[in-house]
Every structure is written in structure tokens, then in C-alpha cells.
Short mmCIF file of C-alpha atoms and ligand atoms in Angstrom, two decimals:
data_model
loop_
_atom_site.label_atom_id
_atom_site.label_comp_id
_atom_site.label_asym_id
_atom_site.label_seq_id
_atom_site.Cartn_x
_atom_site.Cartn_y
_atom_site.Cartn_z
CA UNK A 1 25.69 5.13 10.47
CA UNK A 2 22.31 3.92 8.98
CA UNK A 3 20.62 5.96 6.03
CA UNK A 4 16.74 5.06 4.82
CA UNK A 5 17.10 5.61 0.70
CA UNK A 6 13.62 6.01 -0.10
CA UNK A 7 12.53 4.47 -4.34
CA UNK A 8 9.17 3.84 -3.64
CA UNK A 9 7.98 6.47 -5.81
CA UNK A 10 6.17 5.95 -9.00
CA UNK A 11 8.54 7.93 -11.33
CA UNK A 12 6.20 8.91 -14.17
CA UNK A 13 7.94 11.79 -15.35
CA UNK A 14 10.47 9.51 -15.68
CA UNK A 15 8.91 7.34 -18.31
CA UNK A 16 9.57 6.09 -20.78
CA UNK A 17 12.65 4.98 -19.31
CA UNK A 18 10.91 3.76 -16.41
CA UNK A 19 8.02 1.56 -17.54
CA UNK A 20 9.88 -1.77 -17.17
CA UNK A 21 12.72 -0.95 -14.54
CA UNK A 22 12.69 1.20 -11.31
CA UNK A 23 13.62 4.71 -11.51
CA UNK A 24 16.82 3.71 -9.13
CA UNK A 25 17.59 1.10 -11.60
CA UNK A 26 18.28 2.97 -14.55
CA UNK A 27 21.69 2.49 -15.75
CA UNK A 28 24.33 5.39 -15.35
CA UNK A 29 27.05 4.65 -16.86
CA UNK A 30 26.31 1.34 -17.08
CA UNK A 31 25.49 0.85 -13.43
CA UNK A 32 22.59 0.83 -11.84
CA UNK A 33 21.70 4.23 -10.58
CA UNK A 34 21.42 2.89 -6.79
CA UNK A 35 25.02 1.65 -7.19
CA UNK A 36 25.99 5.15 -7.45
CA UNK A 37 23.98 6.35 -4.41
CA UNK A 38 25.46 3.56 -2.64
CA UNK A 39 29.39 4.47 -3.26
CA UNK A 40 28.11 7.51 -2.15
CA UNK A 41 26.94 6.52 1.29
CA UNK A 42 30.11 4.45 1.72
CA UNK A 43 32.34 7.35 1.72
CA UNK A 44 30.51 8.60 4.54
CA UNK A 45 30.78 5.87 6.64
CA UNK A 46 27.53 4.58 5.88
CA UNK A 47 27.61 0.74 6.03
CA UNK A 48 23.74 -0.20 6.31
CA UNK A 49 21.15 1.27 4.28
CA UNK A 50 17.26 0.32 4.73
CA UNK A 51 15.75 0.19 1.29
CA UNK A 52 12.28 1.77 2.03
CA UNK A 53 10.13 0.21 -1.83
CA UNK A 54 7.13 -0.36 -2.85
CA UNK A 55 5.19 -1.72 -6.08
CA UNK A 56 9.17 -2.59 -7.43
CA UNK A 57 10.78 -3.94 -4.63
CA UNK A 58 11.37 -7.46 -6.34
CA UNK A 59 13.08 -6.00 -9.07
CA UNK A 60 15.06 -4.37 -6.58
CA UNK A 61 15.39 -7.38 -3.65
CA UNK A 62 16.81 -9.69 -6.42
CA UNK A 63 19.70 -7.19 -7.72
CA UNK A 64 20.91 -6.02 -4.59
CA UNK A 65 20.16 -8.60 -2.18
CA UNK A 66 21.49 -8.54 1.23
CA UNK A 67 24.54 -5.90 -0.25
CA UNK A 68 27.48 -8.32 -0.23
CA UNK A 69 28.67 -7.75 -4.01
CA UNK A 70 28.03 -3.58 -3.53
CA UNK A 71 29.61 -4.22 0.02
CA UNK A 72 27.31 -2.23 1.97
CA UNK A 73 24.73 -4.11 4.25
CA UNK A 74 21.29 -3.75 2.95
CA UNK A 75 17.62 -4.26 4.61
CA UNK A 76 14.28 -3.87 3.40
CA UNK A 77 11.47 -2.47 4.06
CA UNK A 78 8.76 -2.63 1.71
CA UNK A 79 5.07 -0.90 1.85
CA UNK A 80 1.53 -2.72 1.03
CA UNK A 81 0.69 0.84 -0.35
CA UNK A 82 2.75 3.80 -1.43
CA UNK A 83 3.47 5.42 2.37
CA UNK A 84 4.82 8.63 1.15
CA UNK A 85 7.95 9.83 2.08
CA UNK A 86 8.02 10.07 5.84
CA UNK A 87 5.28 6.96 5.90
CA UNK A 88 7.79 4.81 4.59
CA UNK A 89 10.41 6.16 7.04
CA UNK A 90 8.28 5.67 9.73
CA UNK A 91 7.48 1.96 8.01
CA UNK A 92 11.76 1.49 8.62
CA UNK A 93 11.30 2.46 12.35
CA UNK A 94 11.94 -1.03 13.41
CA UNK A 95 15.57 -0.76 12.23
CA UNK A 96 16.43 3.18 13.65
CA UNK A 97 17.42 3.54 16.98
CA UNK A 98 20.19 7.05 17.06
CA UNK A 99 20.69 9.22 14.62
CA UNK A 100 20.10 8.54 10.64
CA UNK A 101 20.09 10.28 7.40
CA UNK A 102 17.23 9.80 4.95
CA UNK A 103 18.22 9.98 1.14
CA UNK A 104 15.68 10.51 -1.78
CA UNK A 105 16.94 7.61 -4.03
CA UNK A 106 16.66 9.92 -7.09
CA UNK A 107 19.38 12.22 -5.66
CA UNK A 108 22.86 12.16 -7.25
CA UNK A 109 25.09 14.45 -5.31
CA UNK A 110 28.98 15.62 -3.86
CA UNK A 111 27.11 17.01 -0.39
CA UNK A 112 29.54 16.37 2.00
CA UNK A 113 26.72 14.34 4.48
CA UNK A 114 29.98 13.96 6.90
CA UNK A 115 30.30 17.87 7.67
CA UNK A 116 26.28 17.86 7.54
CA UNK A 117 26.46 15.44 10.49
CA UNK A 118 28.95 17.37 12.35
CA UNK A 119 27.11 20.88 12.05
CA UNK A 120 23.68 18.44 13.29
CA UNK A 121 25.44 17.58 16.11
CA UNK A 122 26.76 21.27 17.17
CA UNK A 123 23.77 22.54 16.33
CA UNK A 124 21.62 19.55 18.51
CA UNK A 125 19.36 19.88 15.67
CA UNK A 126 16.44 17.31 15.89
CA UNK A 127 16.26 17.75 11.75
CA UNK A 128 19.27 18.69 9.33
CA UNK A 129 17.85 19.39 5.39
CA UNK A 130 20.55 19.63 3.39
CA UNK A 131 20.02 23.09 0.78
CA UNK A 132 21.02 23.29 -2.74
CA UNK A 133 20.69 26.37 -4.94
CA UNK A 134 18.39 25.67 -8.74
CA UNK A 135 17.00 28.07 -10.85
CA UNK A 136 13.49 27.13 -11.01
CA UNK A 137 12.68 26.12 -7.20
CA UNK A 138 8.86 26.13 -7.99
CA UNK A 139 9.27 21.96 -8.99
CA UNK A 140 11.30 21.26 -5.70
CA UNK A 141 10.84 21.56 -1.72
CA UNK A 142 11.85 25.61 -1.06
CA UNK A 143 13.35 25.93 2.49
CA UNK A 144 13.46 29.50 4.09
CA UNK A 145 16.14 30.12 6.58
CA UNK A 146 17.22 32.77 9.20
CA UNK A 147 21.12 34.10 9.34
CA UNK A 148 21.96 31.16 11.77
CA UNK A 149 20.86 28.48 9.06
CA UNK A 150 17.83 27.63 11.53
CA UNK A 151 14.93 27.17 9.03
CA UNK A 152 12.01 29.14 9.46
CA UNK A 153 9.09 27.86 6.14
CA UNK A 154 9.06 25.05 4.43
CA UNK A 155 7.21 25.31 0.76
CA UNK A 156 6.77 21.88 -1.24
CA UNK A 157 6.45 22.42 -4.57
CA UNK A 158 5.52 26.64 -4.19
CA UNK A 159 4.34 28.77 -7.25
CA UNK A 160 6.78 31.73 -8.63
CA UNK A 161 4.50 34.62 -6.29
CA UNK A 162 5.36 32.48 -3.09
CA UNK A 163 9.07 31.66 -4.16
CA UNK A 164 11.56 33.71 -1.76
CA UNK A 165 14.51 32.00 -2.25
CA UNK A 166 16.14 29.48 -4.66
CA UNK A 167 17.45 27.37 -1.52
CA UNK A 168 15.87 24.22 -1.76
CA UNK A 169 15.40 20.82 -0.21
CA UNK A 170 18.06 18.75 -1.83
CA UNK A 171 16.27 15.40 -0.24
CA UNK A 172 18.81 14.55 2.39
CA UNK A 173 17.99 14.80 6.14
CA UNK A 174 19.59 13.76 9.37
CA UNK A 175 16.96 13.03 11.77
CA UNK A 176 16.66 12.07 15.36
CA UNK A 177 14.88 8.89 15.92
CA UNK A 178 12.00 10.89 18.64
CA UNK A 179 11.28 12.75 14.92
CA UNK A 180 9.26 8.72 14.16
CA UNK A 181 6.97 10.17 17.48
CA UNK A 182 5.54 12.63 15.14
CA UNK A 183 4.99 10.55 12.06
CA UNK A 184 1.55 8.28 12.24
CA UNK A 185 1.64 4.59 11.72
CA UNK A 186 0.22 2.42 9.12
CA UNK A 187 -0.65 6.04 7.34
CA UNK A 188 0.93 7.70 3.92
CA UNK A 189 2.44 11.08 5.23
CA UNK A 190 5.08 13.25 3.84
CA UNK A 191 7.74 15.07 5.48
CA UNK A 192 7.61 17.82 3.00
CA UNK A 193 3.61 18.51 3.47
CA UNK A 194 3.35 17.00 6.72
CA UNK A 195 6.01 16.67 8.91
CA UNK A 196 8.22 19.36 8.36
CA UNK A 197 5.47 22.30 8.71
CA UNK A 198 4.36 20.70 12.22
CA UNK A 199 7.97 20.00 13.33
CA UNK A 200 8.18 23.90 12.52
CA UNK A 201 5.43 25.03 14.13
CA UNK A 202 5.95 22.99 17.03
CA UNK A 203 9.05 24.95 17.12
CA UNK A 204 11.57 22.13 16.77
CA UNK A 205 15.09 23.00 15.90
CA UNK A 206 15.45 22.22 12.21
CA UNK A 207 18.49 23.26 10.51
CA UNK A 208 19.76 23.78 6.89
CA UNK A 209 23.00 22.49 5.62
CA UNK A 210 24.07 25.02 2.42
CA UNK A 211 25.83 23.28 -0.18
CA UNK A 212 27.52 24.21 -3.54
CA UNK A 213 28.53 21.24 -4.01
CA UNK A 214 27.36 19.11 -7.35
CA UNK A 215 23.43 17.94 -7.22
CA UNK A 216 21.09 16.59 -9.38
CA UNK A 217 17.51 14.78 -8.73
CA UNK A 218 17.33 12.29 -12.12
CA UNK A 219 13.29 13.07 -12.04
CA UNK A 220 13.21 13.51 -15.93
CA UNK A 221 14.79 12.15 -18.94
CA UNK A 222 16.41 15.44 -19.45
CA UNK A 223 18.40 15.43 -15.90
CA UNK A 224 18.71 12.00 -16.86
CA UNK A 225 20.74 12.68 -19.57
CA UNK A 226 22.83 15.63 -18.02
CA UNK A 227 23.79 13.41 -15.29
CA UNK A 228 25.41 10.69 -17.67
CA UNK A 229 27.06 13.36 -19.56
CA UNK A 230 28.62 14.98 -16.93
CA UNK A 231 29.42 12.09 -15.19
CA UNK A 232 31.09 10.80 -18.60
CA UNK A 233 32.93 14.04 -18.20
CA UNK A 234 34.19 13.81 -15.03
CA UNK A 235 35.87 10.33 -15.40
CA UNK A 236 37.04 9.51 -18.59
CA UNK A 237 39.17 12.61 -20.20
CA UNK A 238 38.09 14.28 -23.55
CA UNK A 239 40.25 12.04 -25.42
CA UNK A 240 39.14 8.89 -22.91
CA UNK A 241 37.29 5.60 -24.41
CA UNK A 242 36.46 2.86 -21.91
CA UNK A 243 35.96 -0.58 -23.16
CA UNK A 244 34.03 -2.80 -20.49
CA UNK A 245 35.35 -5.86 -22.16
CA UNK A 246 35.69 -7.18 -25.64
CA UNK A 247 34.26 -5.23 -28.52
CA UNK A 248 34.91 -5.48 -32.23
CA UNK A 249 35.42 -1.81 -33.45
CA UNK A 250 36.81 -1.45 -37.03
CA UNK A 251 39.73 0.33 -37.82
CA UNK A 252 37.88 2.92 -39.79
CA UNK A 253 35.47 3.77 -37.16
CA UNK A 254 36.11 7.44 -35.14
CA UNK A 255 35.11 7.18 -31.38
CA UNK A 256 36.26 10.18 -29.84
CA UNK A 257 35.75 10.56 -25.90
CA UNK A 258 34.15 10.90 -23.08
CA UNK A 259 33.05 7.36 -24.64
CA UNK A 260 32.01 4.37 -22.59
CA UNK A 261 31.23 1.03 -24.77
CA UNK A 262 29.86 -1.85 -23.19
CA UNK A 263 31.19 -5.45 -23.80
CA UNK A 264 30.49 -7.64 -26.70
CA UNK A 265 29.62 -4.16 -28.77
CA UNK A 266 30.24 -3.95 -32.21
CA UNK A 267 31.46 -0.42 -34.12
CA UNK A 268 31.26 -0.83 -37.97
CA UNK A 269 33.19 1.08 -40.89
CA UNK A 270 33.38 4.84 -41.08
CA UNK A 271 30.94 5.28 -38.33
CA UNK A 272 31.31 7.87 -35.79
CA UNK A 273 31.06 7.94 -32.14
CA UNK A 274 31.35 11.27 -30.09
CA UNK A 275 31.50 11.93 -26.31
CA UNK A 276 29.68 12.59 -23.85
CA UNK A 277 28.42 9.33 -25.04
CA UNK A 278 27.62 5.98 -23.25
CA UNK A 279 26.47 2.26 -24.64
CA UNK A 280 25.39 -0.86 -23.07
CA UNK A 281 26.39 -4.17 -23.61
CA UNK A 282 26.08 -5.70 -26.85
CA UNK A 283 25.40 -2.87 -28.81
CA UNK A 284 25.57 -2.71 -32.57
CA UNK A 285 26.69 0.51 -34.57
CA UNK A 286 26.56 0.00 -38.27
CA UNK A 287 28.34 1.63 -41.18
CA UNK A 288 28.75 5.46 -41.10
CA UNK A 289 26.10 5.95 -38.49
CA UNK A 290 26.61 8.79 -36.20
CA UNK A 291 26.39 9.09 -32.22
CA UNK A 292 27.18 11.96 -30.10
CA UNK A 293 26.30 12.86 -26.75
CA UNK A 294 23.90 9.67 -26.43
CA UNK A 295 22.70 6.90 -23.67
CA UNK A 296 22.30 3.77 -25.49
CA UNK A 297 21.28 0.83 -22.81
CA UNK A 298 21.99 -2.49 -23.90
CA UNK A 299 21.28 -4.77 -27.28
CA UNK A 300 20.47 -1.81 -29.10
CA UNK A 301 21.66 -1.58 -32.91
CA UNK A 302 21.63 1.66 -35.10
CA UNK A 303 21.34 1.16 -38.62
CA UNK A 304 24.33 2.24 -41.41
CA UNK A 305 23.94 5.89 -42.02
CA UNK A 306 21.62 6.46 -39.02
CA UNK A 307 22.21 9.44 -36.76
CA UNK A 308 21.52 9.73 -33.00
CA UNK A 309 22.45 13.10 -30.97
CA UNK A 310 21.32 14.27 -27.61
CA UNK A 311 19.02 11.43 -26.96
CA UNK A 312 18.14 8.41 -24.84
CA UNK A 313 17.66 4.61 -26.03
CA UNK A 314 16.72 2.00 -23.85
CA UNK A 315 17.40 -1.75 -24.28
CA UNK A 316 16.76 -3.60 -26.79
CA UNK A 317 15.96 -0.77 -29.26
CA UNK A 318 16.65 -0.79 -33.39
CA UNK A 319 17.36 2.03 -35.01
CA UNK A 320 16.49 1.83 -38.95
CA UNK A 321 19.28 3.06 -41.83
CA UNK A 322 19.82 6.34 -42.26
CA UNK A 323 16.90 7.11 -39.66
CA UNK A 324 17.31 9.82 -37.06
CA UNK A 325 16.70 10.33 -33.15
CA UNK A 326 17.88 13.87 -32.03
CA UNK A 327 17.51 16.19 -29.37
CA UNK A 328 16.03 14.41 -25.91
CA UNK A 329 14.64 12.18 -27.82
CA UNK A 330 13.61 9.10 -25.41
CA UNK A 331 12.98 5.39 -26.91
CA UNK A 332 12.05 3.09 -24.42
CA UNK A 333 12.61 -0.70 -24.34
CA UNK A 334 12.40 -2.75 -27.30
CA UNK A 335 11.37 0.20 -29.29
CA UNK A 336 11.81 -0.16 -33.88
CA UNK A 337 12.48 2.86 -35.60
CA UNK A 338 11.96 2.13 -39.40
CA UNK A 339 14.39 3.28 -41.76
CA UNK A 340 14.89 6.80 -42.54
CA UNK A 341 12.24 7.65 -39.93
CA UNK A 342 13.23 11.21 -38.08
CA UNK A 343 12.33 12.09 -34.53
CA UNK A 344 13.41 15.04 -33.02
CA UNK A 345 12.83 18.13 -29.91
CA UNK A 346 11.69 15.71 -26.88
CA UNK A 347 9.66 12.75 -28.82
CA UNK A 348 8.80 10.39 -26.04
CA UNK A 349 8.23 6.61 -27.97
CA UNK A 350 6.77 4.02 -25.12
CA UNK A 351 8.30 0.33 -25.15
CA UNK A 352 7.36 -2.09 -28.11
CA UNK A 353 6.46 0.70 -30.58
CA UNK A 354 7.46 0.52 -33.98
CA UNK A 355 7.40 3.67 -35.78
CA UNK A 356 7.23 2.98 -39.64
CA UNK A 357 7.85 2.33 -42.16
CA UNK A 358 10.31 0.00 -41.41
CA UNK A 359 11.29 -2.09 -44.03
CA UNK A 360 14.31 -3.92 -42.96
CA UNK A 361 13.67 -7.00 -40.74
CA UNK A 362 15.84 -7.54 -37.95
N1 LIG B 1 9.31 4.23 -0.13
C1 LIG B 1 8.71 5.26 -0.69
N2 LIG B 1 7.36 5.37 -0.57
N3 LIG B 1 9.44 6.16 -1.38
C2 LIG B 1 8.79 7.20 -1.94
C3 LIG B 1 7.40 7.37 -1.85
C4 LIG B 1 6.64 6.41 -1.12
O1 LIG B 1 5.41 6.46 -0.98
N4 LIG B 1 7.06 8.50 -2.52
C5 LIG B 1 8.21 9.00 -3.02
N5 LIG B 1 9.25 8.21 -2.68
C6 LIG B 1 10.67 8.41 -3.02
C7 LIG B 1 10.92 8.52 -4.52
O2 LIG B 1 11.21 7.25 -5.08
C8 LIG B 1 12.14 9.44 -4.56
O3 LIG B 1 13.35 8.73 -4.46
C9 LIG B 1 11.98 10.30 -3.31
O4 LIG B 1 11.08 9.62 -2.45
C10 LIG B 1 11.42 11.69 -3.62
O5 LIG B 1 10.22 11.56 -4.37
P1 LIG B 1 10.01 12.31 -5.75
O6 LIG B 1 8.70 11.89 -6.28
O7 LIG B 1 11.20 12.16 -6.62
O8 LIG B 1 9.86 13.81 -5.23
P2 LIG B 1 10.29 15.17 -5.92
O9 LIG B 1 11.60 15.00 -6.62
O10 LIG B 1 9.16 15.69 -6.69
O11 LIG B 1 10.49 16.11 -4.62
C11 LIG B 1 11.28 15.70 -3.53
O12 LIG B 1 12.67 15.79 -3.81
C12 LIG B 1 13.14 17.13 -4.11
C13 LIG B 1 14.63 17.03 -4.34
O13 LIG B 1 14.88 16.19 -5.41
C14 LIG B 1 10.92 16.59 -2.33
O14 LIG B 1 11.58 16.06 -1.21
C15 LIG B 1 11.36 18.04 -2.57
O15 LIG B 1 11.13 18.81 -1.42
C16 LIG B 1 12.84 18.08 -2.92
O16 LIG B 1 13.23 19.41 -3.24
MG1 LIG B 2 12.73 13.46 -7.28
#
């Protein structure tokens, strides 16, 4: 079985995280966020994905490379200019010849693709879209369907009057190759404005595959965030600290789990580290600072008495003494708070800032 992952998009809501590194790149849980798709895929029987990029395909080409070390076989196809969703499928067509799914590579999910497939096949569907329910549908794909799961509208991105139903497209679809007929060449199209309305009034049989099952899309920092925290919940227990390799933690510091350190870390003194928390490689914590329910990526230091809760901090970051980043706060790369500087409720900093004053040099 062959799925197209599509991370060509440009993944501005996204940023700051993702000014430097590709939205599928972003580390979860100290992976790259692909990696996860990818184990994914392999427990349904994928074993060749088509990587369908664009502007960061190098980025991506060099870290994956032909799949060996993620054992899964991996090909690329990589657009001149952003193709859109089904452009950059159709771009792939070279390397589809039966049946294949299509996965938004923003998409973390437990949708059980394998029973997907099977209901495709009884219901000789030329499309499957697999449905998720979400509370606000008006920033996805909303997909109407009749009592037989046959889908009768198809709504990108609808506002609340024309939202019927919180079903939505949860960016996975199992399509027949003779579905490339309809898509032009060498053209950006998408299957949510484009293909998918035609296909429907065509007539085509599209069907939708209902799950309840666990689904996220990591479009913003926020989702970002809830995914690594409830990722850190489901596999380390409460207690749980994972150590990646060697750390120095002192005997006076408190780390209590879900806690993931990364190797070569160091925890200082009376300093306090609370779960659903995760840190990069080479991280420095310094005396009684404070860390709870955080993403640090990797090289980042927090200063002594400096307090981090609820937020995101991307590589390379200092965080002053007794300075604090709360709330979905979002630092990204290489970003200095000075000490005793506060940010809090959603402050977005972009790379290389250096918020003052910071008087300590590092
Ligand atoms: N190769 C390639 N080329 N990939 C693209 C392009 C492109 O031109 N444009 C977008 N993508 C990729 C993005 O990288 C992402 O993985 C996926 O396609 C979806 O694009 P997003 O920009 O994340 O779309 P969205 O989240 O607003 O909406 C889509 O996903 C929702 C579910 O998460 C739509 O498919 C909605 O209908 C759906 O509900
Ligand atoms: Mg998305």
C-alpha cells in the first residue's frame, strides 16, 4: 500500500515554530513530527510513502532520505511552485498505479486507515474521506453525508450560517488512481475547492469513514502543544521520567512526570520540573527554576529562579533569572529573554529576538 503525505504547505499559523524548520519537522517528543506519521502508516501496512514538498524539501530529502533508518521506503516528489493539495497529488502520479491513501502531513491521528480501506472496497467507492467530529468546523473541510455514509456537500473552510454538521474532513483519503483523470496537470488545484465538489457533482461515489478515534491537525502552536502533552500522557505514566541518555540532574531537583529529558541535559538545585513536560537535548535548567507542562527543543537554558508554564521554546533559546514565559507563550529559535522579563497569554517572540533588559551574558 502506497500513501502520498502531502508538507508542502507554508505553515504560517504555525510560526514561530516554523520559520527555520518544516511544519512536519517539528519535534514531538523529541522526534520529528513526520516520524510519527510514519509509525503510523507502518501499522497499516503502508511500506512506501511519496513525499509530495515544496519550498522545504531539502530540509526534508536530507533527514529522511530514501527511509532506511525510519524503515519505510520513501520517494519524492517535489513542486517548482506550491501545487495545492490535489496538484501535488496529481504531481506524484508517476508513482500511483491501484489504490492509495493521501495523508495531510499535519495530521496526527488513531483512524484505523485499515477498516477505512475495507469499507472503500465494499463500498467500490472511487473516494473514501475519513470524518472526525471538532467543535468549531468553520477552520476545517465540513463533509455532509446521507444515512449510508455516501457524502452528499463538501464545504472547505464554511462560515457558522452554512455549518450543518461538525463532521469534518480529517485529511485522509483513499482514492482510485482514474480520480488523477480529473485533476489538471502542471496546475495548483485543491481537492477540497476543486476536486471534491466536481467529483460530487459528477455524481461519483464518495464515501465518509466516521471516526472517534483520537485526531489532531498540529496547524497552531496551541494544538501543537496539546499534542505533546497528551502524547506525554499516553506513554510515560504520571509518575514516568524518560531520560534519552545521560543527564546530570541534582539530587535536590523535583521532576515529577509525564517528563521526557533529552541527553546531555542538565537539572540544577531545588529546581522543579512538572509533567506534561518535554526537553531537547542539551538543555540547561538552573537553580529553583520552575517548568510545568512545557516543550523545550534543544540547547535551551532557563535561568535560576525563572518560571516557564504552558508554553513553547524552540532551540537554542535563553531564558533570563527569575524571568517568566507562561501561558502559550511561543519563543522561536535562538530567542534571549533578559532577566526578570515576563511574557504571558499567547506572546509570539520570532527567532533571534532579545527581549530586554538582559543583563546577564551568556
Ligand atoms: N505538497 C503540497 N503542496 N502540500 C500542500 C500544499 C501544496 O501546495 N498545500 C498544502 N499542503 C499540505 C500541508 O503541508 C498540510 O500537510 C496539508 O496539505 C493540508 O494543508 P493545510 O494548510 O494544513 O490545510 P488546513 O489544515 O487548513 O485544511 C486541510 O486539512 C483539514 C484537516 O486538518 C483541509 O484538507 C481541510 O478540509 C481539513 O479539514
Ligand atoms: Mg492543517
Amino acid at each position: 500500500m502506497k500513501a502520498v503525505v502531502l508538507a508542502g504547505g507554508e505553515a504560517t499559523r504555525l510560526r514561530p515554530l516554523t520559520c527555520n524548520i518544516a511544519k512536519t519537522m517539528v519535534p514531538v517528543l523529541n522526534h520529528a513530527f513526520l516520524e510519527h506519521v510514519f509509525g503510523y502508516l507502518k501499522k497499516h501496512n503502508v511500506s512506501d510513502v511519496i513525499l509530495a514538498l515544496g519550498r522545504q524539501s531539502d530540509q526534508l530529502q536530507s533527514y529522511f532520505g530514501d527511509g532506511s533508518d525510519f524503515d519505510i521506503k520513501i520517494v519524492y516528489s517535489v513542486e517548482d511552485f506550491p501545487m495545492g493539495t490535489a496538484g501535488a497529488v496529481k504531481n506524484a502520479e508517476r508513482f500511483l498505479d491501484s489504490s492509495f491513501i493521501v495523508f495531510n502531513g499535519d495530521v496526527f491521528t488513531d483512524i484505523d486507515v485499515t477498516a477505512m480501506m475495507n469499507l472503500h472496497q465494499e463500498k467500490k467507492a472511487s473516494v473514501s474521506i475519513a470524518l472526525t467530529l471538532v467543535e468549531n468546523p468553520t477552520i476545517y473541510g465540513v463533509v455532509e453525508t446521507d444515512e449510508k455514509g455516501r457524502v452528499k456537500r463538501f464545504i472547505e473552510k464554511p462560515s457558522w450560517d452554512k455549518v450543518t454538521t461538525n463532521m469534518i474532513n480529517a485529511g485522509i483519503y483513499i482514492l482510485e488512481p482514474g480520480i488523477l483523470n480529473y485533476i489538471a496537470p502542471e496546475a495548483f488545484s485543491m481537492f477540497e475547492h476543486d476536486v471534491f465538489p466536481a467529483l460530487l457533482d459528477k455524481g461519483d461515489a464518495i464515501f465518509g469513514y466516521s471516526s472517534d478515534a483520537y485526531w489532531i491537525d498540529i496547524g497552531t502552536p496551541e494544538k501543537y502543544l496539546r499534542l505533546n502533552h497528551d502524547l506525554l500522557h499516553r506513554h510515560i505514566s504520571d509518575e514516568g521520567v524518560r531520560f534519552e541518555g545521560e543527564s546530570v540532574i541534582h539530587p535536590a531537583a523535583q521532576i515529577e512526570g509525564p517528563v521526557i529529558i533529552g541527553e546531555g541535559s542538565f537539572v540544577g538545585k531545588n529546581s522543579i520540573i512538572k509533567g506534561p513536560t518535554v526537553m531537547g537535548a542539551r538543555c540547561r535548567v538552573e537553580e529553583f527554576a520552575f517548568i510545568e507542562g512545557s516543550v523545550l527543543w534543544q540547547n535551551c537554558r532557563v535561568g535560576k529562579e525563572a518560571r516557564l508554564r504552558n508554553c513553547v521554546v524552540a532551540s537554542n533559546c535563553h531564558i533570563g533569572d527569575e524571568a517568566e514565559v507562561l501561558d502559550n507563550c511561543v519563543l522561536g529559535d535562538n530567542v534571549r529573554i533578559g532577566n526578570g522579563n515576563k511574557l504571558a497569554k499567547g506572546i509570539r517572540i520570532w527567532p533571534n529576538k532579545a527581549i530586554e533588559p538582559s543583563a546577564i551574558s551568556f
